Short mmCIF file of C-alpha atoms in Angstrom, two decimals:
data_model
loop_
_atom_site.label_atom_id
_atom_site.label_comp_id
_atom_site.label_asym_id
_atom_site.label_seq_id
_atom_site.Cartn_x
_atom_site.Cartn_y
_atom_site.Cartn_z
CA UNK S 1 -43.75 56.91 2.77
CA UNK S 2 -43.85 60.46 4.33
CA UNK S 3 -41.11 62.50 5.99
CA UNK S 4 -42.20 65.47 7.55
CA UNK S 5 -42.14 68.88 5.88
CA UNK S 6 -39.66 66.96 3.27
CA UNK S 7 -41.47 64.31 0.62
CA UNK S 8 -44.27 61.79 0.18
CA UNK S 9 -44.44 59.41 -2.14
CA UNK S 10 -47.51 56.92 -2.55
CA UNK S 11 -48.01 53.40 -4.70
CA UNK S 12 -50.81 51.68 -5.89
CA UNK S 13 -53.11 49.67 -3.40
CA UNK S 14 -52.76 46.54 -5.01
CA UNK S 15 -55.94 45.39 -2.72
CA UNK S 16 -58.14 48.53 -4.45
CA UNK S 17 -61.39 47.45 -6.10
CA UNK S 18 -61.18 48.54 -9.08
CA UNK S 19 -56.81 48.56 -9.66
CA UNK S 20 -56.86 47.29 -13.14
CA UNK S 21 -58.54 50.81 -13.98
CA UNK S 22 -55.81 52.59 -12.03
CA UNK S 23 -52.76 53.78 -14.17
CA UNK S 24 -50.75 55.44 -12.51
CA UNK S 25 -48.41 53.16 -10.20
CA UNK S 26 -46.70 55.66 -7.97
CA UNK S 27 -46.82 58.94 -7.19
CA UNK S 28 -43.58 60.88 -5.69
CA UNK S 29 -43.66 64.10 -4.22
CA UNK S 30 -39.72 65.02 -3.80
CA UNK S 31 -39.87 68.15 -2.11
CA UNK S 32 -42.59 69.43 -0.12
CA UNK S 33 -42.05 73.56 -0.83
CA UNK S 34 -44.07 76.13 0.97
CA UNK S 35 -42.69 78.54 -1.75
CA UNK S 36 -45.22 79.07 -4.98
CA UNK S 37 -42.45 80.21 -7.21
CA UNK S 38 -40.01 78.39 -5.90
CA UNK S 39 -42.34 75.51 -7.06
CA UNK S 40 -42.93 76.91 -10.45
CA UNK S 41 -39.62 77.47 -11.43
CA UNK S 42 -38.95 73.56 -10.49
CA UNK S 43 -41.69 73.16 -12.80
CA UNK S 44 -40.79 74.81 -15.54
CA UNK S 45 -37.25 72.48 -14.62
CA UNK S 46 -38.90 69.44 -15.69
CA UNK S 47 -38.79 68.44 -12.07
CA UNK S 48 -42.95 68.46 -11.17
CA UNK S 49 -45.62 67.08 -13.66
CA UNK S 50 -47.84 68.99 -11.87
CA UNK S 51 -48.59 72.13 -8.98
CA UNK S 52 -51.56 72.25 -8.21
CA UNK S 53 -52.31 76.07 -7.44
CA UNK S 54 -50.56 78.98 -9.27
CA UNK S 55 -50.80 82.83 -7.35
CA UNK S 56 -52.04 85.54 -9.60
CA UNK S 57 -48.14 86.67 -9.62
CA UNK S 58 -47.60 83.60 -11.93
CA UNK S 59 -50.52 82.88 -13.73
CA UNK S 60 -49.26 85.55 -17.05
CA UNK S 61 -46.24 83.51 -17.16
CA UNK S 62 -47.81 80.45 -16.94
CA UNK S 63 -49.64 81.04 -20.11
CA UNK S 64 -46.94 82.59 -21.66
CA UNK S 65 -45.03 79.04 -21.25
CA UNK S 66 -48.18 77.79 -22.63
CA UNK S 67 -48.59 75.43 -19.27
CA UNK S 68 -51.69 73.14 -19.52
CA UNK S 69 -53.87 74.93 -16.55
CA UNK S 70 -57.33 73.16 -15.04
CA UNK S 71 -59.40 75.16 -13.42
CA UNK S 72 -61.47 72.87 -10.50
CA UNK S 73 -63.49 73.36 -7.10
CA UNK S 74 -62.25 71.98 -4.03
CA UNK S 75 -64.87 73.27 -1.66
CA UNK S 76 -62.38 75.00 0.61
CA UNK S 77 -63.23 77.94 2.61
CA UNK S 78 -61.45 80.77 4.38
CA UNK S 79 -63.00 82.73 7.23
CA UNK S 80 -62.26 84.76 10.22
CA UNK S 81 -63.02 82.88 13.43
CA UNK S 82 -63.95 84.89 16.19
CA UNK S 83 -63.97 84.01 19.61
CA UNK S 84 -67.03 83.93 21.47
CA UNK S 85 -66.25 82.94 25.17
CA UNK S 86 -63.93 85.91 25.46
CA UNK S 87 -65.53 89.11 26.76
CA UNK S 88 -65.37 91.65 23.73
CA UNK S 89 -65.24 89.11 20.63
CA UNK S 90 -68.19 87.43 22.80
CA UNK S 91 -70.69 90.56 21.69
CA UNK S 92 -72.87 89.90 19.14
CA UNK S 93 -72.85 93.43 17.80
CA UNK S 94 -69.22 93.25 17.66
CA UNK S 95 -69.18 90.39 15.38
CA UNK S 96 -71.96 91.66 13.23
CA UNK S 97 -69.67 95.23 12.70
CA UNK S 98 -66.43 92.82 11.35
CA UNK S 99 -69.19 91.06 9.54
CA UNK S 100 -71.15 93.54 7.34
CA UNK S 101 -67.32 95.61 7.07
CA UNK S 102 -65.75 92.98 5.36
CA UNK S 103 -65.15 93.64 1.28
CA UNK S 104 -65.20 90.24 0.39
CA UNK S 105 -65.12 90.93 -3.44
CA UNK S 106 -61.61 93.47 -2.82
CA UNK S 107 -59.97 90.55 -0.90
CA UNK S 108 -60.96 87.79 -3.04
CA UNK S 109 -59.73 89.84 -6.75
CA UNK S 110 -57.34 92.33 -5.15
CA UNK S 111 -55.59 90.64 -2.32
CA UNK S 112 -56.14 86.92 -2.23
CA UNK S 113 -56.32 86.86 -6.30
CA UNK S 114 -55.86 83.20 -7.15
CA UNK S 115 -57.83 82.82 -10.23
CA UNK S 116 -60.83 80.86 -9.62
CA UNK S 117 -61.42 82.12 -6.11
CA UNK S 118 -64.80 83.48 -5.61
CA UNK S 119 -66.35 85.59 -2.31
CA UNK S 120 -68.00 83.68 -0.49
CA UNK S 121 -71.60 84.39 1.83
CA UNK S 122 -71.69 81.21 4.02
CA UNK S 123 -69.90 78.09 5.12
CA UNK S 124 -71.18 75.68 2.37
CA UNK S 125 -69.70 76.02 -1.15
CA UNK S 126 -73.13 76.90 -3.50
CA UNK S 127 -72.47 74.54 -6.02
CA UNK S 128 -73.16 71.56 -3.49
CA UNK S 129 -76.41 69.88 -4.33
CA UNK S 130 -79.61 70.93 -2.99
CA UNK S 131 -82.63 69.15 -2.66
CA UNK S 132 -83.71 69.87 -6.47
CA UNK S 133 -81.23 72.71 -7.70
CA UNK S 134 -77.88 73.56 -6.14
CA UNK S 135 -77.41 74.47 -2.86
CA UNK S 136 -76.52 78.33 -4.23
CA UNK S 137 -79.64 78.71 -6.29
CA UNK S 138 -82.07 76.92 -3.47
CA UNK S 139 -80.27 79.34 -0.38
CA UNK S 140 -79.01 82.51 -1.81
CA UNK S 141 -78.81 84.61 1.11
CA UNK S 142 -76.10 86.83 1.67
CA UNK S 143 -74.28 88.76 4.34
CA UNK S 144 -74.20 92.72 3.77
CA UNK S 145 -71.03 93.15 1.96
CA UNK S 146 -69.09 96.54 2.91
CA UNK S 147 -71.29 98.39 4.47
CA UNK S 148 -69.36 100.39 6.68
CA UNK S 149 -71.98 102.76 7.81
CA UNK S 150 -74.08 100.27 8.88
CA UNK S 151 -70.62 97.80 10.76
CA UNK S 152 -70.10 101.18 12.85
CA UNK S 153 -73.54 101.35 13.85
CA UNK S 154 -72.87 97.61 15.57
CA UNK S 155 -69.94 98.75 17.02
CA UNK S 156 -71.69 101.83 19.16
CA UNK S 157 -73.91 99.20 20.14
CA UNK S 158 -70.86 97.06 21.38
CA UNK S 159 -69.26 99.42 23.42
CA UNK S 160 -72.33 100.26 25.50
CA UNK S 161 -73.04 96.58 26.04
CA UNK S 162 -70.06 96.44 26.88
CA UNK S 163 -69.86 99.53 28.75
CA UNK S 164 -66.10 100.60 27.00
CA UNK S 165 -64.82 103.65 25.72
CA UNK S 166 -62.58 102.46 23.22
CA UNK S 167 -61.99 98.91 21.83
CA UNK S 168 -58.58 97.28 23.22
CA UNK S 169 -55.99 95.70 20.63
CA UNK S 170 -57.22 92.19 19.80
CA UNK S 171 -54.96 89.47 18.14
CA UNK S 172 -55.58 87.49 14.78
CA UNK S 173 -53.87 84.00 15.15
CA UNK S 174 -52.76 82.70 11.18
CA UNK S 175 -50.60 80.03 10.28
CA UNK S 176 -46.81 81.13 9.48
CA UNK S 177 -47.05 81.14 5.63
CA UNK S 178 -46.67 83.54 3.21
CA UNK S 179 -49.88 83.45 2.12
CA UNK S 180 -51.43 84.15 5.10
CA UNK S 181 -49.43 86.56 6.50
CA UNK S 182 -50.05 88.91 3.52
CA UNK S 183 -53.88 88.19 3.90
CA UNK S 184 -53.83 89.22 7.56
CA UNK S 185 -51.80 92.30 6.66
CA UNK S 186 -54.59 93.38 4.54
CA UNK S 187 -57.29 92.49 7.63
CA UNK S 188 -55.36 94.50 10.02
CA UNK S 189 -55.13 97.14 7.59
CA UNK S 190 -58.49 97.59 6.38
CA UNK S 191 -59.60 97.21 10.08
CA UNK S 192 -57.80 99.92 11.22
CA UNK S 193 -58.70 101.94 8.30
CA UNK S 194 -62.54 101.55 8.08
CA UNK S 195 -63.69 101.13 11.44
CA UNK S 196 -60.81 102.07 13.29
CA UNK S 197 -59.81 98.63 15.42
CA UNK S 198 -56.41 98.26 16.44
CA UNK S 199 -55.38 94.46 15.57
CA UNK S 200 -51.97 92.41 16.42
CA UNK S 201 -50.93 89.36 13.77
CA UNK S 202 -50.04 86.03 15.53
CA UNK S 203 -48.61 83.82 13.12
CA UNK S 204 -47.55 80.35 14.22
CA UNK S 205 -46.73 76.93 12.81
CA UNK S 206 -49.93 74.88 11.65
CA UNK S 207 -49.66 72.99 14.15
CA UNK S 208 -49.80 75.20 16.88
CA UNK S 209 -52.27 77.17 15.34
CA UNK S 210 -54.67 74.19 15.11
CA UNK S 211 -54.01 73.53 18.78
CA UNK S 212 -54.48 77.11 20.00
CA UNK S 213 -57.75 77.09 17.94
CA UNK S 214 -58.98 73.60 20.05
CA UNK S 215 -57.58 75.48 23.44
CA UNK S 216 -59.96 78.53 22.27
CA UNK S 217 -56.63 80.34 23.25
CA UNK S 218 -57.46 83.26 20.35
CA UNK S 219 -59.08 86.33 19.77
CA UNK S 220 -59.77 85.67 16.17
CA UNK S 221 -57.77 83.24 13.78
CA UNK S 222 -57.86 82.80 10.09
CA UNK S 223 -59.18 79.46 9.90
CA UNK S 224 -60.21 77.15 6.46
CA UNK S 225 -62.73 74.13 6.17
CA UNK S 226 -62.64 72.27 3.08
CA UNK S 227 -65.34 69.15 2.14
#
C-alpha cells in the first residue's frame, strides 16, 4: 500500500521461496519526511525503529543517545551531468576544465559530510568485484583532482573552439531538496570562485527533474545512479 509523498507499508509475500526464513511480517512506513531531523527527532520519539541515513549535523547526537548506527555501501553515486548536444557544454575542453576543478575530497568531508561517503573517480563503486581482485584495486585510475591551473588551461582552449569571449551563465538543474540545494550552492560557489563561471540553480520536483533530464532540456543537472 503506497500513498504518494505520505506512507508505505509492505507485508510478507506469502508466495516467497524461502518465507519460513522471513521474520518480519510487515513493514510500515507512516510518514514519508523529506526532513533529516525532523526524522530523527521522531526517532528518538519511539515512533521509527529505524532511519536509514543520519547528516553529519546529527551524527554527535546520535552517539550521544547511544543509537545503534550501521555503517553499509549502497553503491550510489552523485555526479554532475553535463550536456553534450548543447553548443558550449558540448566542448570537450569545457568539460575537462569542470572536470580536473572539481575538489572532490572538500565536497565529500566538508560539504556533503555524511559519514561513510567517500570521493569518488568513476561511475562504478571500487568495491564491485573484478575479475580476480575488486574492481578498485584491478582499475585505479583517477581523474586529476583540483587542479585549477591545469581546468583553466581547458577553458582557453574552449573559448577559441568556440570562438567566445566570455562564457554565458549556464543552469544546474537539482531536485528541490534540501540536500541538494545546499550541494549546488557550494557548485555555484566554488565555480564562480575558482574558474570564474557564472552558474544559475534550477531546482525542481524529482519528477520533473527526471523528465527534463530524458528531454535533454539542461545545461548540467545533479544526477545519482545507484546499483
Amino acid at each position: 500500500e503506497r500513498k504518494h509523498n505520505a506512507s508505505l507499508r509492505m507485508t510478507k509475500n506469502q508466495d516467497y521461496w524461502n518465507k519460513d526464513n522471513i521474520w518480519l511480517n510487515e513493514i510500515n512506513m507512516p510518514y514519508l519526511i523529506r526532513d533529516m531531523n525532523s526524522e530523527f527527532n521522531m526517532f528518538k520519539d519511539g515512533k521509527y525503529g529505524l532511519v536509514w541515513q543520519l547528516p553529519k549535523e546529527l551524527l554527535t547526537e546520535a552517539q550521544k543517545s547511544k543509537a545503534q548506527i550501521r555503517k553499509y555501501s549502497d553503491g550510489s553515486v552523485w555526479y554532475l551531468q553535463v550536456n553534450t548536444t548543447r553548443k558550449v557544454t558540448g566542448n570537450k575542453n569545457f568539460r575537462k576544465a569542470l572536470q580536473v576543478a572539481m575538489d572532490r575530497e572538500e565536497f565529500v568531508n566538508s560539504i556533503y559530510g555524511i559519514p561513510g561517503t567517500r570521493p569518488i573517480y568513476g561511475i562504478i563503486p571500487s568495491y564491485m568485484p573484478g575479475v580476480k581482485k575488486s574492481y578498485g584495486e584491478e582499475y585505479s585510475v583517477k581523474f586529476s583532482d583540483k587542479k585549477i591551473k591545469e581546468a583553466k588551461q581547458y577553458l582557453e582552449k574552449a573559448k577559441k573552439e568556440l570562438g567566445l569571449k566570455e562564457f554565458p551563465t549556464l543552469s544546474i538543474l537539482a531536485s528541490d531538496t534540501d540536500t541538494s540545494r545546499r550541494d549546488m550552492e557550494y557548485m555555484q560557489s566554488y565555480y564562480k570562485k575558482t574558474l570564474g563561471l557564472n552558474f544559475t540553480l534550477d531546482f525542481q520536483t524529482f519528477k520533473v527533474r527526471l523528465q527534463r533530464t530524458t528531454d535533454k532540456n539542461f545545461d548540467i543537472v545533479y544526477s545519482g545512479w545507484g546499483p
